[in-house]
Coordinates of C-alpha atoms in Angstrom, one line a residue:
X16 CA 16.8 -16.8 19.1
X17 CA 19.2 -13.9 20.0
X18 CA 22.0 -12.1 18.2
X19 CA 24.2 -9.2 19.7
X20 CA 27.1 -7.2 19.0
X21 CA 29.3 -4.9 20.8
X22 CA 30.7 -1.7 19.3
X23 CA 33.8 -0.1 21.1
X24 CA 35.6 3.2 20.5
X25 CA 33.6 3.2 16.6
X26 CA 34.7 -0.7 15.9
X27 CA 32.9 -4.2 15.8
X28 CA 35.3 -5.7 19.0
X29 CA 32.8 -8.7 19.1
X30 CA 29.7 -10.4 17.8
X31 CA 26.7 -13.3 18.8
X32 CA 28.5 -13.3 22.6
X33 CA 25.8 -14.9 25.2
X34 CA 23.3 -12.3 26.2
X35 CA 23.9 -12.9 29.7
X36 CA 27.8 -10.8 29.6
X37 CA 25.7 -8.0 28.2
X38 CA 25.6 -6.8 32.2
X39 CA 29.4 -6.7 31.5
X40 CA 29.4 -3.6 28.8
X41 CA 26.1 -2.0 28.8
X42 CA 28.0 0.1 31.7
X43 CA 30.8 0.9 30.0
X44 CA 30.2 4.6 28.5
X45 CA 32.6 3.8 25.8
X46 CA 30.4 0.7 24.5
X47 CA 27.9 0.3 22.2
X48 CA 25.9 -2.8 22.4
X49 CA 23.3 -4.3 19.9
X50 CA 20.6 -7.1 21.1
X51 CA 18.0 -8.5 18.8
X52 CA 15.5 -10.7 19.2
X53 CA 13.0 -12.8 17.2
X54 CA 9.9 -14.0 18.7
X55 CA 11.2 -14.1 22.2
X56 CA 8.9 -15.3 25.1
X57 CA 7.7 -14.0 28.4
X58 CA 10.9 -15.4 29.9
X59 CA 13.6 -13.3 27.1
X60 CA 10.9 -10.4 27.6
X61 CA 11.1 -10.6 31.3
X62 CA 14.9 -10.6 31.2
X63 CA 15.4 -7.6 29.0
X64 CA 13.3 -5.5 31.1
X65 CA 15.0 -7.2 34.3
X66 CA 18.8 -5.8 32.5
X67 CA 17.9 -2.8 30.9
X68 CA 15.5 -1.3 33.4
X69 CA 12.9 -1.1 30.8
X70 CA 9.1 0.5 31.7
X71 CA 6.6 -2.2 31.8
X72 CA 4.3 -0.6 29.2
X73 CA 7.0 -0.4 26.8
X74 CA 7.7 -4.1 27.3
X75 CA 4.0 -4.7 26.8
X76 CA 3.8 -3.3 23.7
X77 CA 6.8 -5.1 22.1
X78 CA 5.3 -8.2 23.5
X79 CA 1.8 -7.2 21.1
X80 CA 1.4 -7.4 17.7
X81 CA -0.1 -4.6 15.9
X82 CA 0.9 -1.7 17.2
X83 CA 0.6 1.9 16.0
X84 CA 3.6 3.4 14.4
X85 CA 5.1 5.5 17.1
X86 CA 8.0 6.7 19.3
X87 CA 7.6 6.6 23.6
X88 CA 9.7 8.3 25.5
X89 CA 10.6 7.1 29.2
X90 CA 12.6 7.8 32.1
X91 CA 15.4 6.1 31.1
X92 CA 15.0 4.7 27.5
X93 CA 12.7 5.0 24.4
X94 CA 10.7 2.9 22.8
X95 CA 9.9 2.7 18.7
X96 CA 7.2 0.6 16.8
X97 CA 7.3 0.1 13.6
X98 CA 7.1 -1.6 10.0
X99 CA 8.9 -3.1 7.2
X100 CA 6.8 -3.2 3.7
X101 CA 7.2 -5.8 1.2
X102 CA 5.1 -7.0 -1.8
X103 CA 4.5 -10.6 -2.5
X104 CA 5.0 -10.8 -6.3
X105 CA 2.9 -13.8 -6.8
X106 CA 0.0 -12.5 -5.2
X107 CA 0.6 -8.6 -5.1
X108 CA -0.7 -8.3 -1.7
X109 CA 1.1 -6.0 0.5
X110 CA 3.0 -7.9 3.6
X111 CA 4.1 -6.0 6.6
X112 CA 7.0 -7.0 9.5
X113 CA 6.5 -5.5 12.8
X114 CA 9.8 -4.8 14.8
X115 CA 9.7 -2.8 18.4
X116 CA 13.3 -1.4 19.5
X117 CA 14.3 -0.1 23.1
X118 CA 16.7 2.7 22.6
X119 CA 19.0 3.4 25.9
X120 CA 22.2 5.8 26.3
X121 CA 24.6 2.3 24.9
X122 CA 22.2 -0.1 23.9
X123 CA 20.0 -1.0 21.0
X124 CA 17.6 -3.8 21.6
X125 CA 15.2 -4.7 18.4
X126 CA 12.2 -7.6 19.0
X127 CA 11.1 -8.9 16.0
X128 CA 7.9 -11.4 15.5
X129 CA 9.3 -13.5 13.2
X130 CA 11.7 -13.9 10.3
X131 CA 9.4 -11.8 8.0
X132 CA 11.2 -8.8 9.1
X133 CA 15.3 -9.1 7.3
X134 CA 17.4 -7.9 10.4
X135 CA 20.5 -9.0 7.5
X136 CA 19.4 -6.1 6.0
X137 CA 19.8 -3.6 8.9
X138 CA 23.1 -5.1 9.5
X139 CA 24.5 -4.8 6.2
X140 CA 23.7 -1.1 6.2
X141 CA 25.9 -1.1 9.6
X142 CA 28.8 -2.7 7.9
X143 CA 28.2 -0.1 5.0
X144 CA 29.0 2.7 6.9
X145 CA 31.2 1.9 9.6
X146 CA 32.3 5.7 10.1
X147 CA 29.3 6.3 11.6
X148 CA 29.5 4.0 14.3
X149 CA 31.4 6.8 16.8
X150 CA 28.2 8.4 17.2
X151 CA 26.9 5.9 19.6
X152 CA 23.2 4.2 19.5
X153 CA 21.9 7.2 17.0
X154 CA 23.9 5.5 14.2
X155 CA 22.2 1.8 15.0
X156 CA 18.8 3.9 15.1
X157 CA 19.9 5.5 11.6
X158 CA 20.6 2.2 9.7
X159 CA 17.1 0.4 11.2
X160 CA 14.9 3.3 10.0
X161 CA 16.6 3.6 7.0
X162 CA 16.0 0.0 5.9
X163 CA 12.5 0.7 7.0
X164 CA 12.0 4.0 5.4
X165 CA 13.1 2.2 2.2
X166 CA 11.1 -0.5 2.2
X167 CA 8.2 2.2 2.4
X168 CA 9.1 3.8 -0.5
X169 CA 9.7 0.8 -2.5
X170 CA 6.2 -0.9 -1.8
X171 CA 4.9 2.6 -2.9
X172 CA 6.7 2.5 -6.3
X173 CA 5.4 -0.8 -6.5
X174 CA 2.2 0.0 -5.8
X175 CA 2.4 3.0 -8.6
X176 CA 3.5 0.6 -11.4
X177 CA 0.3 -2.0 -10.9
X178 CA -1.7 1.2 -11.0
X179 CA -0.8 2.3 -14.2
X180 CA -1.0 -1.5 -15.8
X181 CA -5.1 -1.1 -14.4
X182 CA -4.6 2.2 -16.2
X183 CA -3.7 1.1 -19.4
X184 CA -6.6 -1.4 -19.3
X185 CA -9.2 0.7 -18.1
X186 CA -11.1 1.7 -21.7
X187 CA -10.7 -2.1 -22.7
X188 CA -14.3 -3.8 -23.8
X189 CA -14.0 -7.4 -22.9
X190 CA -15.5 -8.9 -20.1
X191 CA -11.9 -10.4 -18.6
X192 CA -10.8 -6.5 -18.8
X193 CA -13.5 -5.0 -17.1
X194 CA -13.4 -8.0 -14.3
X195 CA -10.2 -7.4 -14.1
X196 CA -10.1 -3.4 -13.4
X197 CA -12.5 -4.2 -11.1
X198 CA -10.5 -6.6 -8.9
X199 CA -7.0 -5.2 -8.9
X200 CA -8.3 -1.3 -8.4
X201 CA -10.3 -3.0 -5.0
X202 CA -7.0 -4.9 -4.0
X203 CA -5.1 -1.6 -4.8
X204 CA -7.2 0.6 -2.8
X205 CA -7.4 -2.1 0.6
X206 CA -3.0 -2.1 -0.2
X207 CA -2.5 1.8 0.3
X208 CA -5.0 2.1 2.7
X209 CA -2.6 -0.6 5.2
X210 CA 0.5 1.2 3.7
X211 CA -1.3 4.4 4.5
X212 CA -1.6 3.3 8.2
X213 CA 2.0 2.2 8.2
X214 CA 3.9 5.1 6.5
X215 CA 1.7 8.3 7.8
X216 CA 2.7 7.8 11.5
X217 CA 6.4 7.8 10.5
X218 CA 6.2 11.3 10.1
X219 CA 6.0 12.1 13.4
X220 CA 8.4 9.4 14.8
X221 CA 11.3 10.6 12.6
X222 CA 10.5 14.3 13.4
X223 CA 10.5 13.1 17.1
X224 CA 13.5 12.0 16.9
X225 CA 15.0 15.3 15.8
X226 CA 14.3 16.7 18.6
X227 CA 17.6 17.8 20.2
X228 CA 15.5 17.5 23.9
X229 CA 16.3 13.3 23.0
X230 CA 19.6 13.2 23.1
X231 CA 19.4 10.3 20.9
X232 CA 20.8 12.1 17.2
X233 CA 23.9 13.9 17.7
X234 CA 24.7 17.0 15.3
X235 CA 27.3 14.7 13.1
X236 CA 23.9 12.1 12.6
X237 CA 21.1 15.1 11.9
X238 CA 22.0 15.1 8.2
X239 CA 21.0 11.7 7.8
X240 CA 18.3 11.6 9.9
X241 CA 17.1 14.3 7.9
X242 CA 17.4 12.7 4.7
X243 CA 15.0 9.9 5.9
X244 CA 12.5 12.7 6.7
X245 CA 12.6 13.6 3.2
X246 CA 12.4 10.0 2.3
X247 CA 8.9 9.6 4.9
X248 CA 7.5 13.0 3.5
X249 CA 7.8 11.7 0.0
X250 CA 6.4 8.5 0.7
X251 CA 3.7 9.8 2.4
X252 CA 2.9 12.0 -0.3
X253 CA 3.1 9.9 -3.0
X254 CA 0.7 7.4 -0.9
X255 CA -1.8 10.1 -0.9
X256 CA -1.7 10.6 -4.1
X257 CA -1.6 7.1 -5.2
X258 CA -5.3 7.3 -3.0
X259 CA -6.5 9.6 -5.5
X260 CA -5.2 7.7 -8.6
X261 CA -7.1 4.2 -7.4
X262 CA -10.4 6.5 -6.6
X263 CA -10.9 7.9 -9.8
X264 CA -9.8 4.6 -11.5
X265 CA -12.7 3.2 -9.7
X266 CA -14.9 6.2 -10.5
X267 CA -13.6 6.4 -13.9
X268 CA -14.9 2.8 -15.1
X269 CA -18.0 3.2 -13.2
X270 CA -18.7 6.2 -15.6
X271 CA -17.5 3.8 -18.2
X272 CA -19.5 1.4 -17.8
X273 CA -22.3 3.5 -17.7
X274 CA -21.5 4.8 -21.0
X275 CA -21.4 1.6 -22.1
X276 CA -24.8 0.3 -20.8
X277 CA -26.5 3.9 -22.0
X278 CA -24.9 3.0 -25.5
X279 CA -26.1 -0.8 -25.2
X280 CA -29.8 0.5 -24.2
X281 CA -29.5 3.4 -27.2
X282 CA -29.0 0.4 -30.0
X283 CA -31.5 -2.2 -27.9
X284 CA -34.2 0.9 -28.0
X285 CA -33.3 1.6 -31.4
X286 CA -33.9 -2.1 -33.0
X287 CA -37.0 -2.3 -31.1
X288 CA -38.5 0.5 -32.6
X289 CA -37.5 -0.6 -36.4
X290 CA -38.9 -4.2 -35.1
X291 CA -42.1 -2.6 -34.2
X292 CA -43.0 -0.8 -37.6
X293 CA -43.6 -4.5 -39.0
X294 CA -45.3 -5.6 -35.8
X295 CA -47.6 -2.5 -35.8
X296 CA -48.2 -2.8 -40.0
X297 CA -48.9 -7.0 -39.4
X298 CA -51.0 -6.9 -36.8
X299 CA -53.3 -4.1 -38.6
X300 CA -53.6 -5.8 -41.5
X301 CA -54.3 -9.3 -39.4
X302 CA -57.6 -7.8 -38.4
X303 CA -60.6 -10.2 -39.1
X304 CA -63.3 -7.4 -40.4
X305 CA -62.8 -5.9 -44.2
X306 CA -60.1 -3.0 -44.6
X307 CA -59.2 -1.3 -47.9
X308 CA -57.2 -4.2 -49.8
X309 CA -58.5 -6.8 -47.8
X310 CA -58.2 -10.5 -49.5
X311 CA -56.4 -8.6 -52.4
X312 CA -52.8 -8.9 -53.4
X313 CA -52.2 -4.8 -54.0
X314 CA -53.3 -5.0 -50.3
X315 CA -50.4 -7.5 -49.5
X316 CA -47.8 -5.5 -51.0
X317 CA -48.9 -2.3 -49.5
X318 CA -48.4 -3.5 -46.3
X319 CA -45.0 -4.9 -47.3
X320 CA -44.2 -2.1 -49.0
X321 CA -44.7 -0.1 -45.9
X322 CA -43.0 -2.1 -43.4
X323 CA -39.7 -2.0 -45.9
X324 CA -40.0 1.7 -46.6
X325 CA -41.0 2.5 -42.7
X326 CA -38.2 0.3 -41.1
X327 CA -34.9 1.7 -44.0
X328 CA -36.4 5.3 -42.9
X329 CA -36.1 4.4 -38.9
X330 CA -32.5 2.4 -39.8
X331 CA -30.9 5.6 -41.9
X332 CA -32.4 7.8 -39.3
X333 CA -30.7 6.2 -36.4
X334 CA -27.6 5.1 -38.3
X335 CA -27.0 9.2 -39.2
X336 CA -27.3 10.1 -35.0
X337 CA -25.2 6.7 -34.1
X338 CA -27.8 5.3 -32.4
X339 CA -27.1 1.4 -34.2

């Protein structure tokens, strides 16, 4: 499934033409083409490379899933990886949309693995700003990192506001609590460290492509293009220190559950040793040879008299250090 688009003189002069006439403008200095993708074959690969004159490496990594975030530069064209971030709101796991793009002097070409990755999105940001559109391929470039870029930094907001919900149940005492601080600060952590893989080696794409030694972003574009590196440094920033937040949660209930079992072994310590005044008193007095009292019923009621007096001394004793 392919879609294209030509750009002339900074208009749209045509849309979804047959990819085979794109040999017709791709010459033509004055045109600006578009050609995208989605989960093409060997044979769309093959063709591409065929029209473009595209480097066989770069063709091999848009043909593999799972590539680093990253920016190649060839002879004749360059070649960007990269992701789109979403969160699945019924589960909360973190989803990610690969797309690869050639980038020639007049042509944009994206490949896309599937649907998961909203091309509409990247379009409508082109229709947004059709002033832009005179500044050749760089302005295409502009409006797919900029969807990406955003999708970044909303799956790290995301991610921040199910990190303060485990944050507000973190001191909680019952058992579904505590399971589920567990759970979701484990889930949380595995998220940013994927979104950390995604979002750290934009850095170094978008700064690449400020580079004036590309050609690709004109002087009229750099403002932009520097507004999405403000965009990636903040996202990455805020993923590190999202990092942080999940590690002391984690470390923060294992200290808290500690408290809690030290407290739960103070009051189980401290009942056993009130038990074990009557124990101690009963089994003394159960001996079978003759003792003062023995078979005599002040005897009985000294021994009760010092269990109850023993165990209300041990109980007021531990009650005053908060130990029952």
């Amino acid at each position: 499934m392919a879609r294209t688009r030509l750009y002339r003189s900074g208009n749209l002069v045509l849309e979804d033409f047959p990819v085979e006439d794109i040999s017709e403008y791709v010459s033509d200095p004055s045109a600006l083409v578009w050609l995208d993708l989605c989960a093409p074959g060997p044979a769309d690969l093959a063709m591409i490379s065929e029209e473009f004159g595209l480097h066989e490496l770069a063709v091999e990594d848009a043909r593999n899933d799972h590539q680093r975030p990253k920016l190649d530069r060839y002879r004749t064209h360059s070649f960007l990886s990269a992701y789109a971030i979403g969160i699945d709101q019924e589960t909360g796991q973190l989803t990610s949309s690969e797309v690869s793009a050639f980038i020639t002097d007049t042509a944009l070409i994206t490949v896309r693995k599937d649907d998961g990755f909203d091309i509409e999105q990247v379009v409508a940001r082109w229709d947004d700003t059709p002033d832009l559109v005179k500044h050749g391929v760089g302005f295409l470039l502009y409006g797919l990192l900029d969807f990406v870029v955003d999708s970044h930094f909303t799956a790290v907001q995301e991610l921040d506001d199910r990190i303060e919900e485990v944050e507000d149940i973190l001191f909680e005492d019952s058992a579904k609590e505590i399971e589920s601080v567990q759970r979701r600060s484990f889930e949380l952590r595995k998220s940013l460290v994927r979104l950390r893989r995604v979002v750290l080696p934009m850095r170094e794409v978008v700064n690449s492509l400020l580079r004036r030694d590309l050609h690709i972003v004109g002087d009229p574009l750099m403002p932009y293009y520097q507004d999405i590196y403000d965009h990636v440094l903040r996202a990455t920033e805020w993923t590190e220190s999202l990092r942080d937040m999940v590690t002391s949660i984690m470390e923060t209930n294992l200290t808290v559950q500690g408290n809690r079992m030290n407290l739960i072994m103070k009051k189980v310590t401290s009942w056993a040793s009130i038990i074990a005044v009557p124990t101690a008193i009963t089994g003394f007095y159960g001996q079978n040879v003759p003792y003062p009292g023995f078979g005599t019923e002040w005897g009985f009621l000294l021994s009760t008299g010092l269990t109850v007096v023993l165990s209300a001394v041990l109980y007021v004793s531990f009650k005053r250090k908060d130990w029952i």
